[in-house]
mmCIF file of C-alpha atoms in Angstrom:
data_model
loop_
_atom_site.group_PDB
_atom_site.id
_atom_site.type_symbol
_atom_site.label_atom_id
_atom_site.label_comp_id
_atom_site.label_asym_id
_atom_site.label_seq_id
_atom_site.Cartn_x
_atom_site.Cartn_y
_atom_site.Cartn_z
ATOM 1 C CA MET A 1 -64.267 -99.442 -63.098
ATOM 2 C CA LYS A 2 -61.057 -98.900 -65.094
ATOM 3 C CA LYS A 3 -62.791 -100.007 -68.268
ATOM 4 C CA ILE A 4 -65.525 -97.452 -67.693
ATOM 5 C CA ASN A 5 -62.967 -94.682 -67.144
ATOM 6 C CA ILE A 6 -61.032 -95.661 -70.239
ATOM 7 C CA PHE A 7 -64.226 -95.777 -72.250
ATOM 8 C CA GLY A 8 -65.205 -92.377 -70.929
ATOM 9 C CA VAL A 9 -61.832 -90.924 -71.851
ATOM 10 C CA ILE A 10 -62.128 -92.328 -75.364
ATOM 11 C CA ILE A 11 -65.570 -90.727 -75.758
ATOM 12 C CA ILE A 12 -64.261 -87.366 -74.559
ATOM 13 C CA VAL A 13 -61.292 -87.508 -76.926
ATOM 14 C CA ILE A 14 -63.589 -88.308 -79.854
ATOM 15 C CA LEU A 15 -65.949 -85.461 -78.980
ATOM 16 C CA VAL A 16 -63.099 -82.971 -78.591
ATOM 17 C CA ALA A 17 -61.545 -84.077 -81.877
ATOM 18 C CA TRP A 18 -64.862 -83.777 -83.656
ATOM 19 C CA GLY A 19 -65.385 -80.317 -82.216
ATOM 20 C CA VAL A 20 -61.956 -79.143 -83.369
ATOM 21 C CA LEU A 21 -62.359 -80.564 -86.858
ATOM 22 C CA SER A 22 -65.894 -79.301 -87.321
ATOM 23 C CA HIS A 23 -64.808 -75.829 -86.242
ATOM 24 C CA GLY A 24 -61.730 -75.916 -88.459
ATOM 25 C CA PHE A 25 -63.686 -77.015 -91.516
ATOM 26 C CA LYS A 26 -66.836 -74.945 -91.011
ATOM 27 C CA GLU A 27 -68.002 -73.028 -94.026
ATOM 28 C CA ASN A 28 -66.159 -69.775 -93.617
ATOM 29 C CA PRO A 29 -65.287 -67.602 -96.652
ATOM 30 C CA LEU A 30 -61.825 -67.033 -95.187
ATOM 31 C CA ASN A 31 -61.174 -70.709 -94.488
ATOM 32 C CA PRO A 32 -58.612 -72.023 -97.011
ATOM 33 C CA PHE A 33 -60.204 -75.479 -96.865
ATOM 34 C CA TYR A 34 -63.395 -74.084 -98.371
ATOM 35 C CA PRO A 35 -62.756 -72.118 -101.588
ATOM 36 C CA PHE A 36 -64.764 -68.934 -102.014
ATOM 37 C CA ILE A 37 -65.904 -69.979 -105.486
ATOM 38 C CA ILE A 38 -68.071 -73.060 -105.007
ATOM 39 C CA GLN A 39 -68.565 -73.941 -108.660
ATOM 40 C CA ASP A 40 -68.904 -72.591 -112.173
ATOM 41 C CA LYS A 41 -72.242 -72.511 -113.912
ATOM 42 C CA THR A 42 -72.663 -72.513 -117.678
ATOM 43 C CA ILE A 43 -75.463 -71.527 -120.023
ATOM 44 C CA SER A 44 -75.400 -72.796 -123.607
ATOM 45 C CA GLU A 45 -78.264 -72.127 -126.002
ATOM 46 C CA ASN A 46 -78.627 -72.549 -129.744
ATOM 47 C CA LEU A 47 -81.408 -70.209 -130.788
ATOM 48 C CA LYS A 48 -82.991 -69.520 -134.142
ATOM 49 C CA ASP A 49 -81.255 -66.141 -134.312
ATOM 50 C CA GLY A 50 -78.031 -66.807 -132.449
ATOM 51 C CA THR A 51 -76.036 -68.652 -129.816
ATOM 52 C CA ILE A 52 -75.379 -68.057 -126.136
ATOM 53 C CA ASN A 53 -72.383 -69.308 -124.166
ATOM 54 C CA ILE A 54 -71.991 -68.041 -120.622
ATOM 55 C CA LYS A 55 -69.764 -69.072 -117.750
ATOM 56 C CA TYR A 56 -70.133 -67.510 -114.318
ATOM 57 C CA PRO A 57 -69.252 -68.386 -110.710
ATOM 58 C CA VAL A 58 -71.357 -69.433 -107.749
ATOM 59 C CA THR A 59 -69.684 -68.107 -104.595
ATOM 60 C CA LYS A 60 -70.143 -68.410 -100.857
ATOM 61 C CA SER A 61 -71.789 -64.969 -100.726
ATOM 62 C CA THR A 62 -75.519 -64.623 -101.279
ATOM 63 C CA VAL A 63 -75.088 -60.890 -101.815
ATOM 64 C CA LEU A 64 -72.522 -61.387 -104.568
ATOM 65 C CA ASN A 65 -74.442 -64.262 -106.166
ATOM 66 C CA GLU A 66 -77.579 -62.126 -106.416
ATOM 67 C CA ALA A 67 -75.654 -59.305 -108.098
ATOM 68 C CA ILE A 68 -73.964 -61.640 -110.582
ATOM 69 C CA ASN A 69 -77.184 -63.527 -111.341
ATOM 70 C CA SER A 70 -79.009 -60.259 -112.009
ATOM 71 C CA PHE A 71 -76.231 -59.165 -114.365
ATOM 72 C CA ILE A 72 -76.263 -62.478 -116.271
ATOM 73 C CA THR A 73 -80.064 -62.499 -116.552
ATOM 74 C CA THR A 74 -80.090 -58.937 -117.887
ATOM 75 C CA GLN A 75 -77.365 -59.656 -120.452
ATOM 76 C CA GLU A 76 -79.172 -62.755 -121.675
ATOM 77 C CA LYS A 77 -82.541 -61.019 -121.948
ATOM 78 C CA ASN A 78 -81.153 -57.954 -123.735
ATOM 79 C CA PHE A 79 -79.304 -60.126 -126.231
ATOM 80 C CA LYS A 80 -82.393 -62.182 -127.039
ATOM 81 C CA ASP A 81 -84.424 -59.005 -127.512
ATOM 82 C CA ASN A 82 -81.776 -57.489 -129.799
ATOM 83 C CA ILE A 83 -81.464 -60.509 -132.106
ATOM 84 C CA SER A 84 -85.167 -61.317 -132.295
ATOM 85 C CA GLY A 85 -86.037 -61.755 -135.985
ATOM 86 C CA LEU A 86 -82.427 -61.349 -137.143
ATOM 87 C CA SER A 87 -82.428 -64.554 -139.204
ATOM 88 C CA ASP A 88 -85.551 -63.376 -141.034
ATOM 89 C CA VAL A 89 -83.762 -60.391 -142.550
ATOM 90 C CA SER A 90 -80.144 -61.536 -142.672
ATOM 91 C CA SER A 91 -78.042 -64.612 -143.200
ATOM 92 C CA ALA A 92 -76.010 -63.615 -140.142
ATOM 93 C CA THR A 93 -76.766 -64.824 -136.655
ATOM 94 C CA GLY A 94 -75.891 -63.282 -133.343
ATOM 95 C CA SER A 95 -73.732 -64.521 -130.515
ATOM 96 C CA LEU A 96 -73.287 -63.776 -126.841
ATOM 97 C CA ASP A 97 -70.195 -65.044 -125.043
ATOM 98 C CA ILE A 98 -69.491 -64.227 -121.413
ATOM 99 C CA SER A 99 -66.471 -65.466 -119.477
ATOM 100 C CA TYR A 100 -64.817 -64.298 -116.297
ATOM 101 C CA LYS A 101 -61.585 -64.032 -114.337
ATOM 102 C CA SER A 102 -61.349 -63.972 -110.551
ATOM 103 C CA TYR A 103 -58.899 -62.327 -108.168
ATOM 104 C CA LEU A 104 -59.186 -63.498 -104.565
ATOM 105 C CA SER A 105 -57.536 -62.286 -101.374
ATOM 106 C CA ASP A 106 -58.250 -62.632 -97.683
ATOM 107 C CA ARG A 107 -60.252 -59.384 -97.761
ATOM 108 C CA THR A 108 -61.659 -59.022 -101.269
ATOM 109 C CA ALA A 109 -63.011 -61.048 -104.152
ATOM 110 C CA SER A 110 -62.906 -59.370 -107.558
ATOM 111 C CA PHE A 111 -64.388 -60.596 -110.823
ATOM 112 C CA ASN A 112 -64.130 -59.158 -114.307
ATOM 113 C CA PHE A 113 -66.570 -60.432 -116.918
ATOM 114 C CA ASP A 114 -65.744 -60.154 -120.607
ATOM 115 C CA VAL A 115 -69.003 -59.693 -122.504
ATOM 116 C CA ASN A 116 -68.625 -60.305 -126.241
ATOM 117 C CA SER A 117 -71.894 -59.626 -128.014
ATOM 118 C CA ASP A 118 -72.631 -59.691 -131.739
ATOM 119 C CA THR A 119 -76.165 -58.721 -132.698
ATOM 120 C CA GLY A 120 -75.618 -58.526 -136.450
ATOM 121 C CA GLY A 121 -73.974 -55.121 -136.743
ATOM 122 C CA ALA A 122 -70.758 -54.118 -138.477
ATOM 123 C CA HIS A 123 -68.776 -55.670 -135.662
ATOM 124 C CA GLY A 124 -69.333 -57.160 -132.233
ATOM 125 C CA ASN A 125 -69.217 -55.312 -128.951
ATOM 126 C CA LEU A 126 -66.755 -56.110 -126.168
ATOM 127 C CA ASN A 127 -67.484 -54.844 -122.680
ATOM 128 C CA THR A 128 -65.927 -55.503 -119.309
ATOM 129 C CA ILE A 129 -68.131 -55.576 -116.228
ATOM 130 C CA THR A 130 -66.594 -55.971 -112.783
ATOM 131 C CA PHE A 131 -67.743 -56.924 -109.305
ATOM 132 C CA ASN A 132 -65.737 -56.262 -106.166
ATOM 133 C CA TYR A 133 -66.815 -57.832 -102.916
ATOM 134 C CA ASP A 134 -65.657 -57.182 -99.354
ATOM 135 C CA ARG A 135 -65.450 -60.608 -97.700
ATOM 136 C CA ILE A 136 -65.426 -59.109 -94.200
ATOM 137 C CA LEU A 137 -68.309 -56.654 -94.578
ATOM 138 C CA ASP A 138 -70.317 -58.885 -96.963
ATOM 139 C CA LYS A 139 -70.752 -55.950 -99.325
ATOM 140 C CA ILE A 140 -70.344 -55.089 -102.992
ATOM 141 C CA LEU A 141 -67.770 -52.305 -103.287
ATOM 142 C CA THR A 142 -68.035 -49.252 -105.535
ATOM 143 C CA ILE A 143 -65.367 -46.738 -106.450
ATOM 144 C CA LYS A 144 -66.602 -44.449 -103.652
ATOM 145 C CA ASP A 145 -66.091 -47.193 -101.082
ATOM 146 C CA ILE A 146 -62.376 -47.596 -101.682
ATOM 147 C CA PHE A 147 -61.164 -44.016 -102.117
ATOM 148 C CA ILE A 148 -61.088 -41.334 -99.454
ATOM 149 C CA ASP A 149 -63.894 -38.806 -99.485
ATOM 150 C CA GLN A 150 -62.162 -35.736 -100.814
ATOM 151 C CA PRO A 151 -63.227 -33.526 -103.741
ATOM 152 C CA ASP A 152 -60.168 -34.030 -105.932
ATOM 153 C CA TYR A 153 -59.561 -37.791 -105.605
ATOM 154 C CA LEU A 154 -60.847 -38.362 -109.131
ATOM 155 C CA VAL A 155 -58.517 -35.661 -110.462
ATOM 156 C CA GLN A 156 -55.530 -37.342 -108.804
ATOM 157 C CA LEU A 157 -56.659 -40.748 -110.044
ATOM 158 C CA SER A 158 -57.138 -39.492 -113.590
ATOM 159 C CA ASN A 159 -53.723 -37.824 -113.568
ATOM 160 C CA LEU A 160 -52.144 -41.171 -112.755
ATOM 161 C CA VAL A 161 -54.111 -43.180 -115.312
ATOM 162 C CA LYS A 162 -54.049 -40.977 -118.397
ATOM 163 C CA PRO A 163 -50.270 -40.980 -118.981
ATOM 164 C CA LEU A 164 -50.253 -44.797 -118.777
ATOM 165 C CA ILE A 165 -53.016 -45.050 -121.372
ATOM 166 C CA GLN A 166 -51.210 -42.526 -123.555
ATOM 167 C CA ASN A 167 -48.092 -44.672 -123.491
ATOM 168 C CA GLU A 168 -50.049 -47.749 -124.540
ATOM 169 C CA LEU A 169 -51.960 -45.991 -127.308
ATOM 170 C CA ALA A 170 -48.806 -44.362 -128.646
ATOM 171 C CA LYS A 171 -47.495 -47.838 -129.509
ATOM 172 C CA SER A 172 -50.417 -48.383 -131.887
ATOM 173 C CA GLN A 173 -50.718 -44.764 -133.100
ATOM 174 C CA PHE A 174 -54.293 -44.473 -131.833
ATOM 175 C CA GLN A 175 -53.615 -41.688 -129.362
ATOM 176 C CA ASP A 176 -56.217 -38.934 -129.298
ATOM 177 C CA ASP A 177 -56.050 -36.478 -126.390
ATOM 178 C CA THR A 178 -59.648 -35.347 -126.724
ATOM 179 C CA TRP A 179 -60.922 -38.925 -126.757
ATOM 180 C CA LEU A 180 -58.659 -39.791 -123.828
ATOM 181 C CA GLU A 181 -59.834 -36.851 -121.730
ATOM 182 C CA GLU A 182 -63.452 -37.739 -122.337
ATOM 183 C CA GLY A 183 -63.027 -41.407 -121.432
ATOM 184 C CA ALA A 184 -60.443 -41.191 -118.642
ATOM 185 C CA GLY A 185 -61.038 -37.720 -117.284
ATOM 186 C CA ALA A 186 -61.960 -37.026 -113.670
ATOM 187 C CA LYS A 187 -65.502 -38.388 -113.839
ATOM 188 C CA GLU A 188 -66.853 -41.153 -111.655
ATOM 189 C CA GLU A 189 -68.481 -42.999 -114.561
ATOM 190 C CA ASN A 190 -65.055 -43.436 -116.197
ATOM 191 C CA TYR A 191 -63.744 -45.508 -113.285
ATOM 192 C CA GLN A 192 -66.567 -47.907 -112.523
ATOM 193 C CA GLN A 193 -64.849 -51.027 -113.856
ATOM 194 C CA PHE A 194 -61.934 -52.117 -111.689
ATOM 195 C CA VAL A 195 -60.568 -55.128 -109.803
ATOM 196 C CA PHE A 196 -58.160 -55.717 -106.939
ATOM 197 C CA THR A 197 -55.158 -57.765 -108.081
ATOM 198 C CA LYS A 198 -51.915 -58.794 -106.402
ATOM 199 C CA ASP A 199 -50.100 -56.116 -108.412
ATOM 200 C CA GLY A 200 -52.467 -53.226 -107.770
ATOM 201 C CA LEU A 201 -55.831 -51.752 -108.722
ATOM 202 C CA THR A 202 -56.650 -52.490 -112.363
ATOM 203 C CA PHE A 203 -59.069 -50.280 -114.311
ATOM 204 C CA PHE A 204 -60.761 -51.348 -117.545
ATOM 205 C CA PHE A 205 -61.702 -49.112 -120.467
ATOM 206 C CA ASP A 206 -63.934 -50.514 -123.207
ATOM 207 C CA PRO A 207 -63.463 -49.933 -126.949
ATOM 208 C CA TYR A 208 -64.565 -46.406 -127.874
ATOM 209 C CA GLN A 209 -64.067 -45.148 -124.307
ATOM 210 C CA VAL A 210 -60.543 -43.766 -124.632
ATOM 211 C CA ALA A 211 -59.746 -44.524 -128.294
ATOM 212 C CA PRO A 212 -61.312 -45.784 -131.536
ATOM 213 C CA TYR A 213 -62.731 -49.294 -131.728
ATOM 214 C CA ALA A 214 -59.665 -50.524 -133.624
ATOM 215 C CA ALA A 215 -57.499 -49.761 -130.586
ATOM 216 C CA GLY A 216 -59.411 -52.351 -128.596
ATOM 217 C CA SER A 217 -60.002 -52.305 -124.878
ATOM 218 C CA GLN A 218 -57.441 -50.918 -122.454
ATOM 219 C CA ASP A 219 -56.569 -51.980 -118.911
ATOM 220 C CA ILE A 220 -54.274 -50.074 -116.600
ATOM 221 C CA THR A 221 -52.881 -51.258 -113.261
ATOM 222 C CA LEU A 222 -51.909 -48.769 -110.570
ATOM 223 C CA PRO A 223 -49.587 -50.272 -107.927
ATOM 224 C CA TYR A 224 -51.087 -49.910 -104.468
ATOM 225 C CA GLN A 225 -48.148 -47.848 -103.238
ATOM 226 C CA SER A 226 -48.833 -45.251 -105.932
ATOM 227 C CA ILE A 227 -52.384 -44.671 -104.677
ATOM 228 C CA SER A 228 -51.926 -45.400 -100.965
ATOM 229 C CA SER A 229 -52.702 -41.778 -100.027
ATOM 230 C CA LEU A 230 -56.024 -41.996 -101.846
ATOM 231 C CA LEU A 231 -57.255 -45.346 -100.526
ATOM 232 C CA ARG A 232 -59.422 -45.693 -97.457
ATOM 233 C CA PRO A 233 -57.715 -47.487 -94.548
#
C-alpha cells in the first residue's frame, strides 16, 4: 500500500512540475525565454540587371509578419521592374540592399529598415521604412495611435524637432529653412517613420526631405519626458 502511495505521489509531482514548466515556457511574446524575433530570413539574387540582398525578421506576430512580408515583396518587385533591361542599354547594373534594426520592449517592437536602391541613376536612393507593433494589442501602430487627439499636436511635435535638425545641418552647412519647413513642418506625412527606443521616440528623415541629398538622411530622438504631454497614456 505504501509503495502505491509513494508511486502516486511521484506521479503527481511529475504532473505538477510539467504543468509549471509548460506554462512558464509557453509561447508568449512577453516571455523572456521565447524571443520575439524567431529568426532572420535572407533573400540573395544575382539577376541579369542587378543584385538583391535582403535581410528581414520573422517574429511571433502574424500581423507584423504580414506587414513586413508585404513591404519586402513590394520592394523586390518594384526594383525588378525598374532595372528590367538596364544591362541592355548600360554597363551599369542595379542593386537593392535592405537591412534592419530592432528595438524591443515589454510593450512595443519597433523595426527600421534601411532600403538602399540603385537602379542606374546618378546616385542610389536611401530610404528608411519603419514598423511599430503593440505587443499587447497585437496591432501595428501609426503616428495617430501614439499621440493624443488634439488639433495642434503636430505643431508642437514639429516645434520640438525642427531646432534639433537645424543644429545638425548647421554642422555641415546644409541648412535651408524653406527645405526644413517643407520636410519637417506640421504635416502628418512628415512624421510617418519613427521607432520607440530606450532613449526616446526617434524620427527618420530621408535624403531630400529636410535638406539636399548630400546632407544624407537625418534622425532625431525626442526623450520621452519632452513629449509626455503629447503621448497617449
